[in-house]
Coordinates of C-alpha atoms and ligand atoms in Angstrom, one line a residue:
M13 CA 0.1 -0.3 0.0
S14 CA 1.5 3.6 -1.0
S15 CA 1.4 6.3 1.5
E16 CA 2.6 9.0 -0.3
F17 CA 0.2 11.5 -1.7
F18 CA -2.2 11.1 2.1
P19 CA 1.0 10.7 4.4
D20 CA -1.3 12.1 7.2
V21 CA -4.4 10.0 6.8
P22 CA -4.4 6.4 7.0
V23 CA -6.3 3.2 6.0
I24 CA -9.8 4.6 7.5
P25 CA -10.2 2.0 10.7
L26 CA -14.5 0.2 11.8
E27 CA -14.4 1.7 14.9
G28 CA -17.9 1.2 15.7
S29 CA -20.3 3.8 16.6
D30 CA -19.3 4.8 20.0
S31 CA -16.2 6.4 17.8
K32 CA -15.3 9.9 18.0
N33 CA -12.8 9.5 15.8
P34 CA -14.2 11.7 12.5
L35 CA -11.7 9.4 9.9
A36 CA -13.2 6.2 10.9
F37 CA -16.2 4.4 10.0
K38 CA -19.0 3.7 12.7
H39 CA -21.6 1.4 10.0
Y40 CA -19.6 0.3 7.2
D41 CA -18.2 -2.5 7.6
A42 CA -16.8 -3.9 4.1
S43 CA -17.1 -7.6 5.3
A44 CA -20.1 -7.7 8.1
K45 CA -23.1 -9.8 6.8
V46 CA -26.3 -8.0 6.1
G47 CA -28.8 -10.9 5.1
D48 CA -27.2 -13.0 2.2
K49 CA -24.4 -10.8 1.1
T50 CA -21.5 -8.5 3.0
M51 CA -21.6 -4.8 3.0
E52 CA -19.2 -4.6 0.4
E53 CA -21.7 -6.7 -2.3
H54 CA -24.6 -4.6 -1.0
L55 CA -23.5 -1.4 -1.9
R56 CA -20.6 -1.2 -4.4
F57 CA -19.1 1.6 -3.6
S58 CA -17.4 4.1 -6.5
M59 CA -15.5 7.2 -6.4
A60 CA -16.1 9.5 -9.3
Y61 CA -12.9 10.4 -10.5
W62 CA -14.3 13.9 -12.0
H63 CA -15.5 15.6 -8.9
T64 CA -13.0 13.4 -6.3
L65 CA -9.9 14.2 -8.6
R66 CA -10.5 16.8 -11.3
N67 CA -13.0 19.4 -9.2
G68 CA -11.2 22.5 -8.6
L69 CA -14.1 23.7 -6.7
S70 CA -14.7 26.5 -8.7
D71 CA -18.2 28.4 -9.0
P72 CA -19.7 30.9 -11.0
F73 CA -18.2 33.6 -8.8
G74 CA -14.8 32.5 -7.7
V75 CA -11.8 30.6 -8.6
P76 CA -11.0 27.4 -7.7
T77 CA -10.3 26.7 -4.3
A78 CA -9.3 23.3 -3.7
I79 CA -5.5 22.8 -2.4
R80 CA -4.4 19.8 -4.4
P81 CA -0.7 19.1 -3.4
W82 CA 0.2 16.7 -6.3
E83 CA -1.1 18.4 -9.2
G84 CA 2.3 19.2 -11.4
A85 CA 2.1 23.1 -13.3
N86 CA 0.9 21.3 -16.4
D87 CA -2.4 19.5 -18.0
D88 CA -0.1 17.1 -19.6
V89 CA 0.2 13.3 -19.5
E90 CA 2.9 13.0 -17.2
N91 CA 0.5 14.7 -14.6
A92 CA -2.5 12.7 -15.5
K93 CA -0.5 9.1 -15.1
N94 CA 0.6 10.8 -11.3
R95 CA -3.1 11.7 -10.6
V96 CA -3.5 7.7 -11.3
R97 CA -1.3 6.9 -7.8
V98 CA -3.3 9.5 -6.1
A99 CA -6.8 7.9 -6.7
F100 CA -5.7 4.9 -6.3
E101 CA -4.0 5.8 -3.1
F102 CA -7.2 7.5 -2.0
M103 CA -9.4 4.8 -2.7
E104 CA -7.2 1.6 -0.9
K105 CA -7.5 3.7 1.9
T106 CA -11.1 4.2 2.1
G107 CA -12.2 1.0 1.3
I108 CA -13.6 2.0 -2.3
K109 CA -13.3 -1.1 -4.5
Y110 CA -14.8 0.7 -8.1
Y111 CA -14.3 3.9 -9.8
C112 CA -15.9 5.6 -12.7
F113 CA -14.9 7.9 -15.0
H114 CA -15.2 10.5 -18.4
D115 CA -11.9 9.9 -20.8
R116 CA -11.1 13.6 -20.5
D117 CA -11.1 13.2 -16.6
V118 CA -8.3 10.7 -16.7
A119 CA -6.8 12.0 -20.0
P120 CA -6.1 15.6 -21.4
E121 CA -7.5 16.3 -24.4
G122 CA -5.1 16.5 -27.7
A123 CA -5.0 19.1 -30.4
T124 CA -6.3 15.8 -32.7
L125 CA -8.5 13.2 -32.0
T126 CA -5.0 10.4 -32.3
E127 CA -3.3 12.8 -29.9
S128 CA -6.1 13.0 -27.8
N129 CA -6.7 8.9 -28.2
S130 CA -3.0 8.2 -27.2
N131 CA -3.0 10.4 -24.6
L132 CA -5.9 8.6 -23.4
D133 CA -4.1 5.0 -23.9
A134 CA -1.2 6.2 -22.0
V135 CA -3.1 7.1 -18.6
A136 CA -4.8 3.9 -19.4
D137 CA -1.8 1.7 -19.0
V138 CA -1.4 2.9 -15.4
L139 CA -5.0 2.6 -14.7
L140 CA -4.9 -0.9 -15.5
E141 CA -1.9 -1.4 -13.6
E142 CA -3.2 0.8 -10.8
Q143 CA -6.5 -1.8 -10.9
Q144 CA -3.9 -4.7 -11.0
R145 CA -2.0 -3.6 -7.8
T146 CA -5.1 -3.1 -5.8
G147 CA -7.7 -5.1 -7.2
V148 CA -9.9 -1.9 -7.4
K149 CA -12.4 -2.2 -10.2
L150 CA -14.2 0.2 -13.0
L151 CA -17.8 0.4 -12.0
W152 CA -18.3 2.5 -16.0
G153 CA -16.6 4.7 -18.1
T154 CA -18.1 7.3 -20.0
A155 CA -16.9 10.4 -22.7
C156 CA -17.3 13.7 -22.2
L157 CA -19.0 15.1 -24.7
F158 CA -20.0 18.5 -23.3
V159 CA -17.1 20.6 -22.1
H160 CA -15.4 21.3 -25.3
P161 CA -16.7 24.3 -27.1
R162 CA -17.5 21.7 -30.2
Y163 CA -20.6 20.0 -27.9
N164 CA -21.5 23.8 -27.8
Q165 CA -24.9 22.8 -29.0
G166 CA -24.9 19.1 -28.1
A167 CA -23.1 16.2 -29.2
A168 CA -25.4 13.3 -30.4
T169 CA -28.0 15.9 -31.0
S170 CA -26.5 18.7 -31.8
P171 CA -27.6 20.0 -35.6
Y172 CA -24.2 19.6 -36.9
A173 CA -23.9 16.4 -38.5
D174 CA -19.3 16.9 -38.2
V175 CA -19.7 17.3 -34.4
F176 CA -22.4 13.4 -34.3
A177 CA -19.7 12.5 -36.1
Y178 CA -16.9 13.9 -33.3
G179 CA -18.7 12.4 -30.3
A180 CA -19.0 8.7 -32.0
A181 CA -15.3 9.3 -32.7
Q182 CA -14.8 9.9 -29.2
V183 CA -17.4 7.5 -27.7
K184 CA -15.8 4.2 -29.7
K185 CA -12.8 5.0 -28.2
A186 CA -14.0 5.4 -24.5
M187 CA -15.6 2.2 -25.1
E188 CA -12.0 0.5 -26.2
V189 CA -11.1 1.9 -23.0
T190 CA -13.4 0.6 -21.0
K191 CA -13.3 -2.8 -22.3
R192 CA -9.7 -2.8 -21.7
L193 CA -10.1 -2.1 -18.4
G194 CA -12.8 -4.6 -17.7
G195 CA -15.6 -1.4 -17.1
E196 CA -19.3 -3.4 -16.3
G197 CA -20.9 -0.7 -17.9
Y198 CA -20.8 2.1 -20.0
T199 CA -22.5 5.6 -18.8
F200 CA -24.6 7.7 -21.3
W201 CA -25.4 11.1 -19.8
G202 CA -26.8 13.4 -21.9
G203 CA -24.4 16.4 -21.2
R204 CA -25.7 19.1 -23.7
E205 CA -28.2 16.7 -25.0
G206 CA -31.2 19.3 -25.0
Y207 CA -31.9 22.6 -26.1
Q208 CA -31.8 26.4 -24.5
T209 CA -34.7 27.3 -27.5
L210 CA -37.0 25.9 -29.2
L211 CA -37.1 28.7 -32.0
N212 CA -34.2 27.1 -33.4
T213 CA -35.0 23.0 -32.7
N214 CA -36.1 20.2 -34.1
I215 CA -37.3 18.0 -31.3
G216 CA -37.9 15.4 -33.4
R217 CA -35.4 15.5 -35.3
E218 CA -32.5 15.4 -32.1
L219 CA -34.0 12.6 -30.7
D220 CA -33.8 10.4 -33.5
H221 CA -30.4 11.4 -34.0
L222 CA -29.9 10.2 -30.0
G223 CA -31.3 7.0 -30.9
R224 CA -29.0 6.7 -33.5
F225 CA -26.4 7.0 -32.1
L226 CA -27.5 4.7 -29.3
H227 CA -27.8 1.7 -31.5
M228 CA -24.2 2.8 -33.3
A229 CA -23.3 2.5 -29.5
V230 CA -24.8 -1.0 -28.9
D231 CA -23.6 -2.2 -32.3
Y232 CA -19.7 -0.8 -32.0
A233 CA -20.5 -3.3 -28.5
K234 CA -21.3 -6.3 -30.2
E235 CA -18.1 -6.1 -32.9
I236 CA -15.6 -5.5 -30.0
G237 CA -16.9 -8.0 -27.9
F238 CA -17.8 -5.1 -24.8
D239 CA -20.4 -7.4 -22.6
G240 CA -20.4 -4.3 -20.0
Q241 CA -24.2 -2.6 -19.2
F242 CA -25.4 0.4 -20.4
Y243 CA -26.5 3.6 -18.8
I244 CA -28.9 6.1 -19.6
E245 CA -28.7 8.6 -16.8
P246 CA -32.0 11.3 -16.7
K247 CA -31.7 14.7 -15.9
P248 CA -34.1 17.6 -16.5
K249 CA -32.2 20.6 -16.8
E250 CA -28.6 21.9 -16.2
P251 CA -26.7 22.5 -18.7
T252 CA -29.2 22.9 -20.7
K253 CA -33.0 24.6 -20.7
H254 CA -34.3 21.3 -21.4
Q255 CA -32.3 18.0 -22.0
Y256 CA -33.9 15.0 -23.4
D257 CA -33.4 12.7 -21.2
S258 CA -34.9 14.6 -18.0
D259 CA -36.8 11.8 -16.0
A260 CA -36.9 8.1 -15.7
A261 CA -40.1 7.9 -17.0
A262 CA -38.6 10.2 -20.2
C263 CA -35.5 8.2 -20.1
L264 CA -38.0 5.1 -20.6
N265 CA -40.2 6.4 -23.0
F266 CA -37.2 7.0 -25.3
L267 CA -35.8 3.4 -25.0
R268 CA -39.2 2.2 -25.8
Q269 CA -39.6 4.8 -29.0
Y270 CA -36.4 4.0 -30.5
D271 CA -36.3 -0.2 -29.7
L272 CA -33.3 0.3 -26.8
M273 CA -35.6 -1.5 -23.9
D274 CA -32.9 -4.7 -23.9
H275 CA -29.5 -2.6 -24.2
L276 CA -29.9 0.1 -21.6
K277 CA -30.9 0.9 -18.1
L278 CA -30.9 3.5 -15.6
N279 CA -28.3 5.1 -13.6
I280 CA -30.4 7.5 -10.8
E281 CA -28.9 10.5 -9.6
T282 CA -30.8 11.5 -6.1
N283 CA -30.1 15.4 -7.1
H284 CA -31.0 14.7 -10.9
A285 CA -34.8 13.5 -9.9
T286 CA -35.1 16.6 -7.3
L287 CA -34.1 18.8 -10.0
A288 CA -36.9 17.0 -12.1
G289 CA -39.6 17.5 -9.0
H290 CA -39.1 13.7 -7.7
S291 CA -37.6 12.5 -5.0
V292 CA -34.9 9.9 -5.8
E293 CA -36.9 7.1 -4.1
H294 CA -39.9 7.8 -7.0
E295 CA -37.2 7.8 -9.5
L296 CA -35.6 4.2 -8.1
E297 CA -39.3 2.8 -7.9
V298 CA -40.2 3.8 -12.0
A299 CA -36.7 2.3 -13.0
A300 CA -37.2 -0.5 -11.2
A301 CA -41.0 -1.4 -11.9
A302 CA -39.6 -1.7 -16.1
G303 CA -37.2 -3.9 -14.8
A304 CA -34.4 -1.2 -15.7
L305 CA -33.1 -0.1 -12.7
G306 CA -29.2 0.3 -12.9
S307 CA -27.4 1.9 -10.8
I308 CA -27.0 4.9 -8.8
D309 CA -25.2 8.3 -9.1
A310 CA -24.9 9.0 -5.3
N311 CA -25.4 12.2 -3.9
T312 CA -28.6 14.8 -2.6
G313 CA -29.0 18.1 -3.6
D314 CA -30.0 21.3 -1.5
E315 CA -34.1 21.8 -0.6
M316 CA -33.2 25.3 -0.9
L317 CA -31.2 25.7 -4.3
G318 CA -32.5 24.7 -7.6
W319 CA -28.7 23.7 -9.0
D320 CA -27.3 20.5 -9.6
T321 CA -25.3 20.7 -6.0
D322 CA -23.8 17.3 -6.2
Q323 CA -23.2 17.4 -2.1
F324 CA -22.7 14.0 -0.5
P325 CA -25.2 12.1 0.8
T326 CA -25.4 12.3 4.7
N327 CA -29.2 11.6 5.4
I328 CA -30.1 8.6 7.1
Y329 CA -33.7 8.5 5.8
M330 CA -32.8 9.0 2.5
T331 CA -30.3 6.4 2.4
T332 CA -32.8 4.3 4.2
Q333 CA -35.1 4.8 1.5
I334 CA -32.9 4.1 -1.4
M335 CA -31.5 1.2 0.5
L336 CA -35.1 0.1 0.8
S337 CA -35.7 0.2 -2.7
L338 CA -32.4 -1.7 -4.1
L339 CA -33.1 -4.3 -1.6
K340 CA -36.8 -4.5 -3.2
M341 CA -36.1 -5.2 -6.5
G342 CA -32.9 -7.6 -5.6
G343 CA -30.2 -5.5 -5.1
F344 CA -27.5 -4.0 -7.9
T345 CA -25.8 -7.1 -10.3
T346 CA -23.8 -4.4 -12.4
G347 CA -24.5 -1.1 -10.6
G348 CA -23.2 0.5 -7.8
L349 CA -23.3 3.4 -5.8
N350 CA -21.1 6.5 -7.0
F351 CA -20.2 8.9 -5.7
D352 CA -20.9 11.8 -8.2
A353 CA -20.8 14.8 -5.7
K354 CA -18.0 17.1 -4.6
V355 CA -17.0 18.5 -1.5
R356 CA -18.1 22.5 -1.0
R357 CA -15.9 25.5 -2.4
E358 CA -15.0 25.9 1.6
S359 CA -13.4 22.9 2.4
F360 CA -10.9 22.6 0.0
E361 CA -8.5 20.5 1.9
P362 CA -7.1 17.0 0.8
V363 CA -8.6 15.4 4.3
D364 CA -12.3 17.0 3.2
L365 CA -12.3 14.7 0.3
F366 CA -11.9 12.0 3.1
H367 CA -14.5 13.4 5.6
A368 CA -16.9 13.4 2.7
H369 CA -16.4 9.6 1.7
V370 CA -16.3 8.7 4.7
G371 CA -19.7 10.1 5.5
G372 CA -20.9 9.1 2.8
M373 CA -20.3 5.2 2.7
D374 CA -21.2 5.6 6.6
A375 CA -24.6 6.8 5.6
F376 CA -25.4 4.6 3.3
A377 CA -24.1 1.4 5.4
R378 CA -26.9 3.0 7.9
G379 CA -29.5 2.7 5.3
L380 CA -28.3 -0.6 3.9
K381 CA -29.0 -1.7 8.2
V382 CA -32.2 -0.1 8.7
A383 CA -33.7 -1.2 5.2
H384 CA -32.8 -5.1 5.9
A385 CA -34.9 -4.6 9.4
I386 CA -37.5 -3.3 7.6
I387 CA -37.6 -5.9 5.5
E388 CA -36.8 -8.8 7.7
D389 CA -39.6 -7.2 10.0
G390 CA -42.0 -7.4 7.0
R391 CA -45.2 -5.4 8.5
L392 CA -44.4 -2.8 5.6
D393 CA -44.3 -5.6 2.9
K394 CA -47.3 -7.1 4.3
F395 CA -49.1 -4.2 4.5
V396 CA -48.4 -3.1 0.7
S397 CA -49.3 -6.8 -0.5
E398 CA -52.4 -7.2 1.8
R399 CA -53.5 -3.3 -0.3
Y400 CA -53.6 -4.8 -3.6
A401 CA -54.9 -8.5 -2.4
S402 CA -58.2 -8.1 -4.1
Y403 CA -55.8 -8.7 -7.7
D404 CA -54.9 -11.4 -6.3
S405 CA -57.8 -14.1 -7.0
G406 CA -61.5 -13.4 -8.6
L407 CA -62.3 -10.2 -10.4
G408 CA -59.2 -8.6 -9.9
K409 CA -57.1 -11.6 -11.1
Q410 CA -59.3 -11.6 -13.7
I411 CA -58.6 -8.1 -14.9
E412 CA -54.7 -8.5 -14.7
N413 CA -54.8 -11.9 -16.8
G414 CA -57.1 -9.7 -19.4
E415 CA -59.9 -12.3 -18.8
V416 CA -62.8 -9.6 -18.0
G417 CA -63.6 -6.3 -20.3
F418 CA -65.9 -3.0 -19.7
K419 CA -69.0 -5.5 -20.2
E420 CA -68.1 -8.1 -17.2
L421 CA -66.9 -5.4 -14.7
E422 CA -70.2 -3.4 -16.0
A423 CA -72.5 -6.3 -15.2
H424 CA -69.9 -6.9 -11.9
V425 CA -71.0 -2.7 -10.2
L426 CA -75.1 -4.0 -11.5
S427 CA -74.8 -6.9 -9.4
N428 CA -72.2 -5.9 -6.8
G429 CA -73.2 -1.9 -6.3
E430 CA -70.7 0.4 -4.3
P431 CA -67.5 -1.1 -3.7
G432 CA -67.6 -0.1 -0.4
V433 CA -65.6 1.6 2.2
T434 CA -61.8 1.1 1.0
P435 CA -59.3 0.7 3.8
S436 CA -57.3 3.6 5.2
G437 CA -53.9 4.1 3.1
R438 CA -52.7 4.6 7.2
Q439 CA -49.4 7.0 5.6
E440 CA -48.9 8.4 9.1
M441 CA -48.8 5.0 10.4
L442 CA -46.3 3.7 7.9
E443 CA -44.5 7.1 8.1
N444 CA -44.0 5.9 12.0
L445 CA -43.0 2.6 11.4
V446 CA -40.0 3.8 9.0
N447 CA -39.4 5.5 12.0
E448 CA -39.2 3.3 14.9
F449 CA -36.2 1.6 13.1
L450 CA -34.1 4.8 12.9
Ligands
LIG20 C1 -24.3 15.1 -14.2 C2 -23.9 14.3 -14.3 C3 -22.2 13.4 -14.6 C4 -22.6 12.0 -15.4 C5 -21.6 11.8 -16.1 O1 -24.5 16.2 -14.0 O2 -24.2 13.6 -13.0 O3 -21.4 13.1 -13.9 O4 -23.5 11.5 -13.9 O5 -21.1 12.0 -17.7
LIG21 NI1 -24.4 11.5 -12.2
LIG22 NI1 -25.5 15.6 -11.8

């Protein structure tokens, strides 16, 4: 284990809930079993390279504040390679076993595509070496199709075919590198796939182009034998006024319209859900109901602010609800909890990165334990299944099986009259029940 970049931070110990050490786990015990899996297997934590290694913490009003002593003077390949060592030391010390990256997070963009690709290959050599040294794996890769000026009006939905082509070339390479690093998935997040004004926009054509783009990705994956899971990540706005991948329902509709349901699952991000006017558990449930919940970008927003603040998750009630949805659908297969989150601009020291991740991991460990206890207890599940029991037999079953139509149902009403008083929804009782476990 190397201890070059964070000499003052040891491997984060597990000290239990009585510990007052801020850099110790109080709840996350990687090898402890919760039900039939260990915490590590349930939670599959991942570090987001773009935030943890590349976010200088600037905001629209101020310059970067982050102190990152390992950064060289130049944004070159040598510096990028050194940064990989930092990333892996960080993951070794926090016990995070996965990471995610955009092509341009890990290696600098060159003057040409060829140069950018060779930069990426050179850094990928080091990523692979460090993966082998530490056992850390790649949860998913992606391409950054939103920073460079060429993408100012989108990539796959840019009105300009040459820009579409550039985006495709970039994704082709990012998929190849993801495969080389054994990535378990590949994510498409809209970036600038959306519009700023309808006055200059043909939505139908842009959506068709996005559909074509994703089919090309599916075809190319088959061609190179990349068998990782593709994800699409909903977000309603920011940077564009309207992003086409607005929310889980819009993404599912898009996937169905373009015959992509078999190829992509959703990567749900908490702060994107709230930007869309939903809760994260709403988005998770919508995705899971369609059999399409793939992965989670674990962060949180600020209820008072209307933008993507990407804060680290600390709210136990929220992590409990996320874990309830996840456990109900049987847990992750290829996905994980990726901390797509950044420390505040005011938290600029390297050690703040540890506080942030350790806190997020502990918040999810508690959420996991609480959600598991609620499921074991069984009262919540029982209440919900009893609520739908009228569909388990008789008329309800006939409705579900498609055995009756309006005429039969009319006849049923004519002979049975009013349904009678329906049972209470008992929301408050159920909220109290959840609180019993917190
Ligand atoms: C931005 C997105 C982005 C994706 C990866 O809001 O969350 O970080 O997760 O491109
Ligand atoms: Ni994200
Ligand atoms: Ni985001």
